[in-house]
Short mmCIF file of N, CA and C in Angstrom, two decimals:
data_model
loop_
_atom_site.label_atom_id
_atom_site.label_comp_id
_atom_site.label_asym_id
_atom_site.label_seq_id
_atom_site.Cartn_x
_atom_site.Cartn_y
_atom_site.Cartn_z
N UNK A 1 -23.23 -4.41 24.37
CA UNK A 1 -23.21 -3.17 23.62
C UNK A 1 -23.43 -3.50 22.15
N UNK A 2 -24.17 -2.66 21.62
CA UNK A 2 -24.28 -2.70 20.14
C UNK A 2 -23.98 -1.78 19.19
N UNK A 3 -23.62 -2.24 18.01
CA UNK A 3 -23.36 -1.10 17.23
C UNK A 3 -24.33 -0.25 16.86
N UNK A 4 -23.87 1.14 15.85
CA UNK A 4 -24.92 1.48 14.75
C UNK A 4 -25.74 0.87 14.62
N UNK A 5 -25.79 -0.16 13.76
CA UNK A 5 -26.61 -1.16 12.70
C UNK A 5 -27.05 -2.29 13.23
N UNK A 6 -27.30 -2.16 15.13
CA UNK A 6 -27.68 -3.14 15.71
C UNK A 6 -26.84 -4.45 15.99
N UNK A 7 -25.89 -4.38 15.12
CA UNK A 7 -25.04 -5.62 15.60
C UNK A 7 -24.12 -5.47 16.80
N UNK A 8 -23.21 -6.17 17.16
CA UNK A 8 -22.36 -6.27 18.53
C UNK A 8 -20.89 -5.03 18.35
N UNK A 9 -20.52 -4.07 18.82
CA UNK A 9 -19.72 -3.40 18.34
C UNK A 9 -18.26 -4.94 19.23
N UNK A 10 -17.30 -3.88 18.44
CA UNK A 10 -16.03 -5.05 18.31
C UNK A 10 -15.21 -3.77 18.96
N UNK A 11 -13.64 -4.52 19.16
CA UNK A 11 -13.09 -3.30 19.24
C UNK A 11 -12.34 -3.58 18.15
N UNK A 12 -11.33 -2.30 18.19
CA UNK A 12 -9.94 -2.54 17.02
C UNK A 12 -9.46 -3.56 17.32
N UNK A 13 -9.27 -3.93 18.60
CA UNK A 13 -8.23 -5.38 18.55
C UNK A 13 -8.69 -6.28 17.91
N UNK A 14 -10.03 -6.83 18.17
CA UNK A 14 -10.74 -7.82 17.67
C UNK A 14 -11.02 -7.92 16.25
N UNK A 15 -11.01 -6.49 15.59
CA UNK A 15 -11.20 -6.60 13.84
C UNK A 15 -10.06 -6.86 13.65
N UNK A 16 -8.76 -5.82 13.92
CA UNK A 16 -7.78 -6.60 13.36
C UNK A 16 -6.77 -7.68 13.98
N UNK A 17 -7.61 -8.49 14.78
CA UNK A 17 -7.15 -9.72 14.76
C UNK A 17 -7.97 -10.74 13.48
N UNK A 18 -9.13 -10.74 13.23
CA UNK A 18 -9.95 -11.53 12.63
C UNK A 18 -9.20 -10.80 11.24
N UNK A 19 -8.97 -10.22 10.76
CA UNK A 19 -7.97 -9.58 9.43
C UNK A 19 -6.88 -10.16 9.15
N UNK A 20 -6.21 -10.57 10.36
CA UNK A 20 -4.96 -11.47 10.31
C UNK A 20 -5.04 -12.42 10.44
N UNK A 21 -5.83 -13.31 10.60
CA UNK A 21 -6.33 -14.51 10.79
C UNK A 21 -6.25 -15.22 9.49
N UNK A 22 -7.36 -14.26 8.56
CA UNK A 22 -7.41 -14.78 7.06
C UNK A 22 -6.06 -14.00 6.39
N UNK A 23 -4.99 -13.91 6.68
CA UNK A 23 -3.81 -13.03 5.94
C UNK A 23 -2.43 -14.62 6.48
N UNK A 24 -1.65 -14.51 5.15
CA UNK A 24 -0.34 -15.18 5.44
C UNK A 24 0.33 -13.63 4.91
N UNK A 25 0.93 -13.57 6.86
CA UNK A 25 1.39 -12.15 6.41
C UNK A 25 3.19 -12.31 5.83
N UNK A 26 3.82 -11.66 5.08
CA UNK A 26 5.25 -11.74 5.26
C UNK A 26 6.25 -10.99 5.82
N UNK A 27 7.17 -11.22 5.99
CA UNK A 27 8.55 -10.83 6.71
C UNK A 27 8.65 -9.73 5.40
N UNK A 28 9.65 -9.01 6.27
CA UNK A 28 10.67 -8.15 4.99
C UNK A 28 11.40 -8.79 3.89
N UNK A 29 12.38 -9.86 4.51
CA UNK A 29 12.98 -10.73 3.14
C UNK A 29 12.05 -11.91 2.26
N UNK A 30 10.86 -11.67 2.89
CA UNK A 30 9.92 -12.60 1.74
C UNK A 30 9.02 -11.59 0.89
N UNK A 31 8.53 -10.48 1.29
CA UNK A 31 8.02 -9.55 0.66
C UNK A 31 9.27 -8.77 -0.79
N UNK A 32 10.38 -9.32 -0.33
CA UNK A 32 11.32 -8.88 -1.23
C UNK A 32 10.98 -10.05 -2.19
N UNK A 33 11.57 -10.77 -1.69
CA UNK A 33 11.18 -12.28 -2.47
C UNK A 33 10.20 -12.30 -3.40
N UNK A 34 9.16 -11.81 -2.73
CA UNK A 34 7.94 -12.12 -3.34
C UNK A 34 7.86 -11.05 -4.63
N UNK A 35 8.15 -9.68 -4.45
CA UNK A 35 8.54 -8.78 -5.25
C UNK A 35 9.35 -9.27 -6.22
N UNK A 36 10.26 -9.65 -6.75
CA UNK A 36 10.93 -10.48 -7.14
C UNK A 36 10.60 -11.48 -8.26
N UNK A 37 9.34 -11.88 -7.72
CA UNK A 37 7.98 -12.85 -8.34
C UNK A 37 7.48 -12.68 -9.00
N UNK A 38 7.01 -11.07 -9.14
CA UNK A 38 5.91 -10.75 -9.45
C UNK A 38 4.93 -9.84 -8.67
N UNK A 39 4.83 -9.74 -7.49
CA UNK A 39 4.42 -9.56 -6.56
C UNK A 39 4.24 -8.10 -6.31
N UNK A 40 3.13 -7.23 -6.22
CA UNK A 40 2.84 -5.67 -5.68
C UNK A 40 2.92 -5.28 -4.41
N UNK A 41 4.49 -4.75 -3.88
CA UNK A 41 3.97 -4.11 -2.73
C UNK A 41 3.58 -2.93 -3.21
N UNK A 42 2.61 -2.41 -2.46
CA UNK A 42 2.01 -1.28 -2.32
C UNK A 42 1.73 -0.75 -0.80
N UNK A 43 2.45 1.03 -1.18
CA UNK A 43 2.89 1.69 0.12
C UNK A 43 1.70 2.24 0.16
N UNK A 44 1.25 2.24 1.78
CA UNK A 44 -0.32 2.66 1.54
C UNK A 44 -0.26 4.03 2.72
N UNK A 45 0.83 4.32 2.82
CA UNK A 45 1.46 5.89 3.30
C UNK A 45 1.41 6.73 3.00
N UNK A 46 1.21 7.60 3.71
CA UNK A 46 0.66 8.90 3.69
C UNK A 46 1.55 9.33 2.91
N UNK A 47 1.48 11.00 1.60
CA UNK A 47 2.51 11.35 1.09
C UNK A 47 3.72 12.07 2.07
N UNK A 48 3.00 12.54 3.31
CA UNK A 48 3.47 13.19 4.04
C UNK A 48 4.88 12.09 4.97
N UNK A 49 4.28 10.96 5.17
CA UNK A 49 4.77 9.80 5.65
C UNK A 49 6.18 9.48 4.74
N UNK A 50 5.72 8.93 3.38
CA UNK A 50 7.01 8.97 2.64
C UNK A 50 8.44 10.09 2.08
N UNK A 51 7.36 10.83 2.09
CA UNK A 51 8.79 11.95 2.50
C UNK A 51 9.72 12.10 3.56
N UNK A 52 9.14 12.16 4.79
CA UNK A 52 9.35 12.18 6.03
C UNK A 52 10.59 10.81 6.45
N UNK A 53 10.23 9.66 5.87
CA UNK A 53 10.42 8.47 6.33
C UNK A 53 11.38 7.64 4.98
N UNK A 54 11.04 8.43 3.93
CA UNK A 54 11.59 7.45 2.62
C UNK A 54 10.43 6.48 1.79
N UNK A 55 10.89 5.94 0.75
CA UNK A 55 10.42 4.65 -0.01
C UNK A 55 11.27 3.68 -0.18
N UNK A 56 10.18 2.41 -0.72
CA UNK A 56 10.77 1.19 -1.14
C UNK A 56 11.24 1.20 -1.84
N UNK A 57 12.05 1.16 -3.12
CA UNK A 57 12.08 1.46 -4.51
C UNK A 57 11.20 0.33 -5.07
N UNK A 58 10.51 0.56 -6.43
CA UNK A 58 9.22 -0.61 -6.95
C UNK A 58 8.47 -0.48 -6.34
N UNK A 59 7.88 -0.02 -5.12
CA UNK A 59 6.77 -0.27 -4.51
C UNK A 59 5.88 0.87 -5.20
N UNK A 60 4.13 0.41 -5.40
CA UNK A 60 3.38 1.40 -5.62
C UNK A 60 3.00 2.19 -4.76
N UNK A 61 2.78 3.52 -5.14
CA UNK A 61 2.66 4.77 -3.85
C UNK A 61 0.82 4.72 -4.20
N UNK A 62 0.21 3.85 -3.22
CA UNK A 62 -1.69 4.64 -3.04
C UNK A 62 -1.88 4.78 -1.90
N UNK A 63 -2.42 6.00 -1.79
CA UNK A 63 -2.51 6.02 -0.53
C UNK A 63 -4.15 5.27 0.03
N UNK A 64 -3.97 5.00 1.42
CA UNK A 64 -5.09 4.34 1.88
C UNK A 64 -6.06 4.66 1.46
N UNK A 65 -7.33 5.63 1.31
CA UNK A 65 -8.02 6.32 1.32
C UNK A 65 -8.85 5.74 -0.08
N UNK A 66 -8.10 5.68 -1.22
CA UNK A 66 -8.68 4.91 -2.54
C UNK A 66 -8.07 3.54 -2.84
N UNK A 67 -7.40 2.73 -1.70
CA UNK A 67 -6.88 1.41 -2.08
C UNK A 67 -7.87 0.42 -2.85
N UNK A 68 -8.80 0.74 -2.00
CA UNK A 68 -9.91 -0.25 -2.94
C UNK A 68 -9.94 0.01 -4.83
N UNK A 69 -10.47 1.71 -4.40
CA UNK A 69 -10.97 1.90 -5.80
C UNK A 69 -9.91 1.25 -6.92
N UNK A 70 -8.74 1.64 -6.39
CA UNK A 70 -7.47 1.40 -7.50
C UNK A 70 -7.18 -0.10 -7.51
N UNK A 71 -7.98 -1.05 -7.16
CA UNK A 71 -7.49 -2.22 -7.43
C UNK A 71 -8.65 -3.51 -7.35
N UNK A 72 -10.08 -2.78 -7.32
CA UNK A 72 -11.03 -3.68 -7.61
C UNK A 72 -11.20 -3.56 -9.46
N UNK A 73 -11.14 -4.91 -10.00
CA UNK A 73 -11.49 -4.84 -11.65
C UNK A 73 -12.38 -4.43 -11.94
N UNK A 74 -13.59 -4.67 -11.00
CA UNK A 74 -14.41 -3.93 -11.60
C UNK A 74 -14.64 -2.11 -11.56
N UNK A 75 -13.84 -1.78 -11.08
CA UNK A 75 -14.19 0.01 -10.46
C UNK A 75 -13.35 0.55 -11.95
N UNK A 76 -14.13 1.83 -12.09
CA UNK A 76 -13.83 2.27 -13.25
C UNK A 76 -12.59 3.80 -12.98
N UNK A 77 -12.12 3.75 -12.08
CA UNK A 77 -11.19 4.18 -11.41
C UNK A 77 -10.12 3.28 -10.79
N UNK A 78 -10.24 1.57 -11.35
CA UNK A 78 -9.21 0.52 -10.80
C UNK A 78 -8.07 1.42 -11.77
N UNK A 79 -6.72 0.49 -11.38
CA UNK A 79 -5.44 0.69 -12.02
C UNK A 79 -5.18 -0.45 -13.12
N UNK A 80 -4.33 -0.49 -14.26
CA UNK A 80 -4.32 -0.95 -15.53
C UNK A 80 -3.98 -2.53 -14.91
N UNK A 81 -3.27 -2.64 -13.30
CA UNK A 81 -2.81 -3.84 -13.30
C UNK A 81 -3.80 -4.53 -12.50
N UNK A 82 -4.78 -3.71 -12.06
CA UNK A 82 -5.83 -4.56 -10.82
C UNK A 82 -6.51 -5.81 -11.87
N UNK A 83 -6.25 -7.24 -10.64
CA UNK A 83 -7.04 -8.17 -11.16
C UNK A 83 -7.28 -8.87 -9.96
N UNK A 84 -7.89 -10.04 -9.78
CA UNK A 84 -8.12 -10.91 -8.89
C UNK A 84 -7.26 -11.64 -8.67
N UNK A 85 -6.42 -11.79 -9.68
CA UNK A 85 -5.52 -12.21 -9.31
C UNK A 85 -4.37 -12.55 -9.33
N UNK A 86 -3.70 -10.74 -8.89
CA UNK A 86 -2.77 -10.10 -8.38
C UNK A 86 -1.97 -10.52 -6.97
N UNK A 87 -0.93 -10.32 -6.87
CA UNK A 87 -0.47 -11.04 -5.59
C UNK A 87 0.19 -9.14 -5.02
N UNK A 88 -0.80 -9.05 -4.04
CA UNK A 88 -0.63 -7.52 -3.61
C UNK A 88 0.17 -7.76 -2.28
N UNK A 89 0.78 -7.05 -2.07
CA UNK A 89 1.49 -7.19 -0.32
C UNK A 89 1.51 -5.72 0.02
N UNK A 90 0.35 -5.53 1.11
CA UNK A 90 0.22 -4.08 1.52
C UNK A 90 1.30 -3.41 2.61
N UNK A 91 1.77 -2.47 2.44
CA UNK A 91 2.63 -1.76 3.69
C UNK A 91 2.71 -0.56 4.05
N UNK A 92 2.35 -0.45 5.33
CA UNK A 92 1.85 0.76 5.69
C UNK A 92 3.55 1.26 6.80
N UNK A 93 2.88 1.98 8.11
CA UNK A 93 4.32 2.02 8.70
C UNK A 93 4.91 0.88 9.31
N UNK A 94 4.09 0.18 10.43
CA UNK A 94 4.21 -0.28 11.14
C UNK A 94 3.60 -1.92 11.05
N UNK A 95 2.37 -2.02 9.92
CA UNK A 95 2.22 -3.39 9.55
C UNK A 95 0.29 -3.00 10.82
N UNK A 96 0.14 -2.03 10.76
CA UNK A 96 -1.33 -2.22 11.66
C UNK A 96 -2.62 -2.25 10.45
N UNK A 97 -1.94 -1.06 10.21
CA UNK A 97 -3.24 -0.22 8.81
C UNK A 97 -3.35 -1.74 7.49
N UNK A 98 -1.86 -2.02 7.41
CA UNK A 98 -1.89 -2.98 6.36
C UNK A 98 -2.61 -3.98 6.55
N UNK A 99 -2.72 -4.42 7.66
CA UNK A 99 -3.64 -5.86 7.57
C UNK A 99 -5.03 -5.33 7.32
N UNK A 100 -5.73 -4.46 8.00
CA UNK A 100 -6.93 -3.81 7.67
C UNK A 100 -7.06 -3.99 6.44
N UNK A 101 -6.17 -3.05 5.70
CA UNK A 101 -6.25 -2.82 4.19
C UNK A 101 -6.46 -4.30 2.95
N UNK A 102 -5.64 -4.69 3.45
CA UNK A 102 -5.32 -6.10 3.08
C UNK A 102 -6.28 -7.24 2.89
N UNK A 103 -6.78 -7.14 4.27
CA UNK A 103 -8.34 -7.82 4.50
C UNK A 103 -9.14 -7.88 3.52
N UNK A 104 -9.45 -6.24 3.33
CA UNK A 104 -10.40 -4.98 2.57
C UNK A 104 -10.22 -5.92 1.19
N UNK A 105 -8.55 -6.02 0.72
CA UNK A 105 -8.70 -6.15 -0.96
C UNK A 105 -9.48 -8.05 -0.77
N UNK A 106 -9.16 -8.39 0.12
CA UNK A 106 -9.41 -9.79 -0.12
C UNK A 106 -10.74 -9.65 -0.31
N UNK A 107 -11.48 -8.89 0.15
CA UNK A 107 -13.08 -9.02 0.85
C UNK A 107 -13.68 -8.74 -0.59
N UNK A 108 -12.76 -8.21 -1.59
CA UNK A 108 -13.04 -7.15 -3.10
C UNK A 108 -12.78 -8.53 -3.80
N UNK A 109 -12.16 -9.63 -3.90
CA UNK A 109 -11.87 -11.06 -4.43
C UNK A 109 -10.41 -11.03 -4.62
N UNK A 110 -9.79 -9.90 -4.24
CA UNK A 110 -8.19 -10.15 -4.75
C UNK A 110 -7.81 -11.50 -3.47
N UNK A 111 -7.41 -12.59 -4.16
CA UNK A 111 -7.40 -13.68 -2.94
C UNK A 111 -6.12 -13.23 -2.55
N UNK A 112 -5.05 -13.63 -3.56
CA UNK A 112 -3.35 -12.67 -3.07
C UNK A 112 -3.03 -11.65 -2.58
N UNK A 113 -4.13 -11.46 -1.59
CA UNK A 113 -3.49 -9.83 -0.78
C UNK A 113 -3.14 -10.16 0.48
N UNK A 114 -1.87 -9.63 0.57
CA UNK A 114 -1.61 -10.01 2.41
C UNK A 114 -0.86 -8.60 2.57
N UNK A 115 0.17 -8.62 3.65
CA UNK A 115 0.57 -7.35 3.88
C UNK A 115 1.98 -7.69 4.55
N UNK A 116 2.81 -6.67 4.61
CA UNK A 116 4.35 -6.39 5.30
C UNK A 116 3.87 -6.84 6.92
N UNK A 117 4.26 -8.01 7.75
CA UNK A 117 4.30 -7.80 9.13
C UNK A 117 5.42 -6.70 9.68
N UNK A 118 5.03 -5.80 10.44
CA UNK A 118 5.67 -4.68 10.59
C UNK A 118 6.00 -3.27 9.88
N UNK A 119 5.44 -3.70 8.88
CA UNK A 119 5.61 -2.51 7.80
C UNK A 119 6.86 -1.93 7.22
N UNK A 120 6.79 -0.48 7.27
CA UNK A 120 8.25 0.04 6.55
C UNK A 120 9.53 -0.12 7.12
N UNK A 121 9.26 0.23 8.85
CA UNK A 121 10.04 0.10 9.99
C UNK A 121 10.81 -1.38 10.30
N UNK A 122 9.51 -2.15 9.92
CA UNK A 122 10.25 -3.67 9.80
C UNK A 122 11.63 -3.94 8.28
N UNK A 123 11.13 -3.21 7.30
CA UNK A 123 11.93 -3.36 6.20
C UNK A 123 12.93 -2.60 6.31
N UNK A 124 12.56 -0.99 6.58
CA UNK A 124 14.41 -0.62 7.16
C UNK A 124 14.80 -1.40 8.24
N UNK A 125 14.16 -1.93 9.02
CA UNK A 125 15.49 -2.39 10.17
C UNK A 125 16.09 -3.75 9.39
N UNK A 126 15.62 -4.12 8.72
CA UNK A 126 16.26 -5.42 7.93
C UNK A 126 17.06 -4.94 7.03
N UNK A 127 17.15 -3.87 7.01
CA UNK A 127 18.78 -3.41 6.13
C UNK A 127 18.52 -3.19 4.73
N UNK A 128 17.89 -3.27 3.69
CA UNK A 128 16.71 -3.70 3.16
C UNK A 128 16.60 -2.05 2.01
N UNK A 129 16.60 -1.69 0.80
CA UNK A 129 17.08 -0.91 -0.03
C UNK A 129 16.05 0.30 0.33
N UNK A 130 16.23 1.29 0.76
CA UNK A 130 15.47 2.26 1.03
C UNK A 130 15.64 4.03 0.23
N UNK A 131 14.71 4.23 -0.45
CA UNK A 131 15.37 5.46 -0.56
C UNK A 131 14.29 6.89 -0.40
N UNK A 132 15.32 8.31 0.06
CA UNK A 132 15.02 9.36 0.73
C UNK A 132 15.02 10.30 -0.24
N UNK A 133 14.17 11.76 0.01
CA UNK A 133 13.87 12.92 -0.68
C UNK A 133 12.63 13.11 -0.59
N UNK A 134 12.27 14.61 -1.02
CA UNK A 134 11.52 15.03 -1.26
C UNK A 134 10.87 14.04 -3.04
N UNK A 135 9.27 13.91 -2.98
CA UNK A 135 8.55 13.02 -3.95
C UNK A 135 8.32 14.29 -4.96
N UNK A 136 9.07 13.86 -6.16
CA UNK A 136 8.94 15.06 -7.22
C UNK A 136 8.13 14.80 -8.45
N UNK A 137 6.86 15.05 -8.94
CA UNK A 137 6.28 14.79 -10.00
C UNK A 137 7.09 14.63 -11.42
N UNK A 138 7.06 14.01 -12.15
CA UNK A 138 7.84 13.44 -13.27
C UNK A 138 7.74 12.71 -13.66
N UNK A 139 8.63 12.52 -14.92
CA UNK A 139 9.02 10.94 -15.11
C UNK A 139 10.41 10.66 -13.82
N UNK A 140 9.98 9.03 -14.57
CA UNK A 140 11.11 8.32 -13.36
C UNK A 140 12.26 8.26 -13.75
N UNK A 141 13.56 8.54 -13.32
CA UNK A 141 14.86 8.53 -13.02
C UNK A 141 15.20 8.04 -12.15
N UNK A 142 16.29 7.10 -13.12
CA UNK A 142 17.39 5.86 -12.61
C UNK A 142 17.99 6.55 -11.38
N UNK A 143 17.91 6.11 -10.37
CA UNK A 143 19.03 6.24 -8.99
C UNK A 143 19.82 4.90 -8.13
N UNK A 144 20.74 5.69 -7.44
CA UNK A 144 21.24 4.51 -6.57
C UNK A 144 20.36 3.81 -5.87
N UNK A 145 19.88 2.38 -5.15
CA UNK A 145 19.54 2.08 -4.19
C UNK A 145 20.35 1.28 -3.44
N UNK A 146 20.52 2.00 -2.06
CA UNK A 146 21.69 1.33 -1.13
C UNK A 146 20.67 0.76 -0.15
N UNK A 147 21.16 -0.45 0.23
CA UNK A 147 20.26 -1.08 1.72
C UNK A 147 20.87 -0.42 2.66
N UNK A 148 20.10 -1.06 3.60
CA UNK A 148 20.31 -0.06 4.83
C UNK A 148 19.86 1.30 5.22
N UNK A 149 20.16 1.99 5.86
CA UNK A 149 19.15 3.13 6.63
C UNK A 149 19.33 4.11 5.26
N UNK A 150 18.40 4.72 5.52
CA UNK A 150 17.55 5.85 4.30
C UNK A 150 18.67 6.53 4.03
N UNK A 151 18.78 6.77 2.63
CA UNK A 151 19.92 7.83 2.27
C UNK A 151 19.48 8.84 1.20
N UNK A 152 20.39 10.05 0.96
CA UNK A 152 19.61 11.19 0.45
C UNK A 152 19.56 10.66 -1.01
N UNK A 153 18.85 11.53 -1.86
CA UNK A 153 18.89 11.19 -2.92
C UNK A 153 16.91 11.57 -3.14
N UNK A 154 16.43 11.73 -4.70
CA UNK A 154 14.89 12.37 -4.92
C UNK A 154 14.48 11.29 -5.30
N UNK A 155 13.22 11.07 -4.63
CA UNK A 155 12.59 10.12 -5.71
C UNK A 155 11.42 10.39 -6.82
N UNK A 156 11.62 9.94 -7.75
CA UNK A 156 11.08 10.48 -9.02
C UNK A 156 9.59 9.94 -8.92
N UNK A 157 8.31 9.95 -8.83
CA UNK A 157 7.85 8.80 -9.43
C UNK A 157 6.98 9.17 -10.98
N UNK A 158 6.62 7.94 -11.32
CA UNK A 158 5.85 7.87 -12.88
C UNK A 158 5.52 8.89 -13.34
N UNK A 159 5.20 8.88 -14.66
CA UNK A 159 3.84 9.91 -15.28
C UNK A 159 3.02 9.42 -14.99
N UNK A 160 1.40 10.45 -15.58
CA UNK A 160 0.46 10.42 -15.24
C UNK A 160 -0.38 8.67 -15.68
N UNK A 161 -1.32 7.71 -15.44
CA UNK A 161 -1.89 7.04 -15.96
C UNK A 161 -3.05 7.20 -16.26
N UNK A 162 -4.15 7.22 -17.24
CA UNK A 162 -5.09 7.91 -17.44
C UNK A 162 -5.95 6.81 -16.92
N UNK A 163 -7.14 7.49 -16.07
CA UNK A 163 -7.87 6.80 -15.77
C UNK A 163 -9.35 8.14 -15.69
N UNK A 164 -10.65 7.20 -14.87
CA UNK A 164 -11.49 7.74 -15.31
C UNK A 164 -11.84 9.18 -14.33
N UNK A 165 -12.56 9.86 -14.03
CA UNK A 165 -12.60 11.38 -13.20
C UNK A 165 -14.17 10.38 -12.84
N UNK A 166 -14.61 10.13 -11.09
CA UNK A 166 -15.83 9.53 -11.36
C UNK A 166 -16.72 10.87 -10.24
N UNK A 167 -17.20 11.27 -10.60
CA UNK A 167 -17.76 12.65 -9.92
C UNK A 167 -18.68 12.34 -8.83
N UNK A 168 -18.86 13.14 -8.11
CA UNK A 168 -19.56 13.02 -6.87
C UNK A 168 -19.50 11.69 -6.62
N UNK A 169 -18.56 10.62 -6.20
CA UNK A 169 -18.36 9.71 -5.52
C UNK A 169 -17.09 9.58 -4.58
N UNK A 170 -16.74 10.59 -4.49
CA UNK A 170 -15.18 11.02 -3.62
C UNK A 170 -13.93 9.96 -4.06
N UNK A 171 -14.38 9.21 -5.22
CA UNK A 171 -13.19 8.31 -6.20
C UNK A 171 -12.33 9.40 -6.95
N UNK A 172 -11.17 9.91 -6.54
CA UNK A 172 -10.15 10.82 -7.58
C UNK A 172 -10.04 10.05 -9.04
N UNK A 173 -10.07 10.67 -9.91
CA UNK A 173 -9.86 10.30 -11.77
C UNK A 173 -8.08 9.69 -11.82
N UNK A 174 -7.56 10.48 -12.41
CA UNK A 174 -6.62 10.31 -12.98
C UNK A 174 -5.39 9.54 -11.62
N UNK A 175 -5.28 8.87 -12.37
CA UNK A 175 -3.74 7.67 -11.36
C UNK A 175 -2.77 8.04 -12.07
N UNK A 176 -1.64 8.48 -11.23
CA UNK A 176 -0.35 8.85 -11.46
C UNK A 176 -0.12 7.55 -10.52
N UNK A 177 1.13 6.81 -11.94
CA UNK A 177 1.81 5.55 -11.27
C UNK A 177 3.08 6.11 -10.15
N UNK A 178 2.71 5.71 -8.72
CA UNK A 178 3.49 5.80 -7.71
C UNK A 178 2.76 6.33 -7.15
N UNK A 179 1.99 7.57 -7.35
CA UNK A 179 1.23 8.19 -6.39
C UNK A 179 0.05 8.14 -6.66
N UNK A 180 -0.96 8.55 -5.67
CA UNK A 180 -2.27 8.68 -5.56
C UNK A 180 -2.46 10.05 -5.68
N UNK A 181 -3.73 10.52 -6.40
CA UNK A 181 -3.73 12.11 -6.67
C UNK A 181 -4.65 12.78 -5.36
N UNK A 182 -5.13 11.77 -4.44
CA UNK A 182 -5.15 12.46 -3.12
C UNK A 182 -4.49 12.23 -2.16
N UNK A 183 -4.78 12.81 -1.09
CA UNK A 183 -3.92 12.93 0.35
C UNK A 183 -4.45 12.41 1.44
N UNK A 184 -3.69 11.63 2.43
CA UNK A 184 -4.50 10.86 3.27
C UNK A 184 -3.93 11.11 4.54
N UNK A 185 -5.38 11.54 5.49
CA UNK A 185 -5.08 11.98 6.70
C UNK A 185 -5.11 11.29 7.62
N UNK A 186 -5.25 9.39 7.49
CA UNK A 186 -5.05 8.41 8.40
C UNK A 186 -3.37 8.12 8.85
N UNK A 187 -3.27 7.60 10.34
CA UNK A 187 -2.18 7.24 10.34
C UNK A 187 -1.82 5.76 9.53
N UNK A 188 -0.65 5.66 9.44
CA UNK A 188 -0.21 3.93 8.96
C UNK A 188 -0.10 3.30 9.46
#
């Protein structure tokens, strides 16, 4: 069987096995670690997802859909911190979408991109600082973070970051730090 473009179609298993192949993926307590470092996780969850489910605290909110744009140096819609070399750790729900994603930034030259094995689900079950609410535009405000399973409480994220509006290329302009100013209808 062949693809589109004449080549051999693959299935999902097979891409994202060859995705993980080139990925040193991490655990929950090394992705902390690594955070810690220096290190970007970035939640690549739906907004609908993080409400529903909670956040990391520190983690950046983009959603899948413009991961690239927001973190290749050269895109004029990247984010103030995209470089090559950034040490990104992607996390989606479950740790599937992330390796995809992950792949993606490597394939862009970010060599430090790997991703959460297991994703969010892996980091709450590790007990692991989580926090719940509705995502309220703002500035950010100081809150508790308790480990362990999701607890109530809003999460604030950033003001706006100015970036560029790039028209008819389906790239959204302006980056609000934590969130992405679109909405993404993939699962995680």
């Amino acid at each position: 069987m062949t693809g589109s473009c004449g080549g051999a179609a693959r299935s999902i298993d097979e891409i994202l096995g060859e995705a993980r192949a080139r990925l040193r993926r991490l655990g929950p307590e090394e992705a902390r670690a690594a955070m810690a470092s220096g290190a970007v996780l970035v939640d690549i969850r739906s907004q609908a997802q993080r409400s529903g489910q909670g956040v990391v605290p520190g983690a950046l909110q983009i959603e899948r859909n413009v991961l690239e744009w927001r973190f290749d140096p050269r895109s004029p819609a990247r984010l103030p911190q995209a470089s090559y070399h950034l040490r990104v750790i992607v996390m989606c729900v479950e740790g599937y979408t992330s390796s995809l994603a992950a792949a993606s930034l490597q394939d862009l030259g970010v060599a430090g991109a790997t991703d959460l094995a297991g994703g969010f689900r892996a980091w709450q079950r590790a007990g692991l600082p989580v926090l719940a609410g509705p995502v309220v535009p703002g500035p950010v405000v100081p809150g508790p973070v308790v480990p362990g399973p999701v607890v109530p409480g809003p999460v604030v994220p950033g003001a706006v970051v100015p970036g560029p509006a790039v028209s008819g290329s389906g790239v959204p302009g302006p980056v609000r730090a934590g969130l992405s100013s679109v909405s993404c209808c993939g699962a995680g």
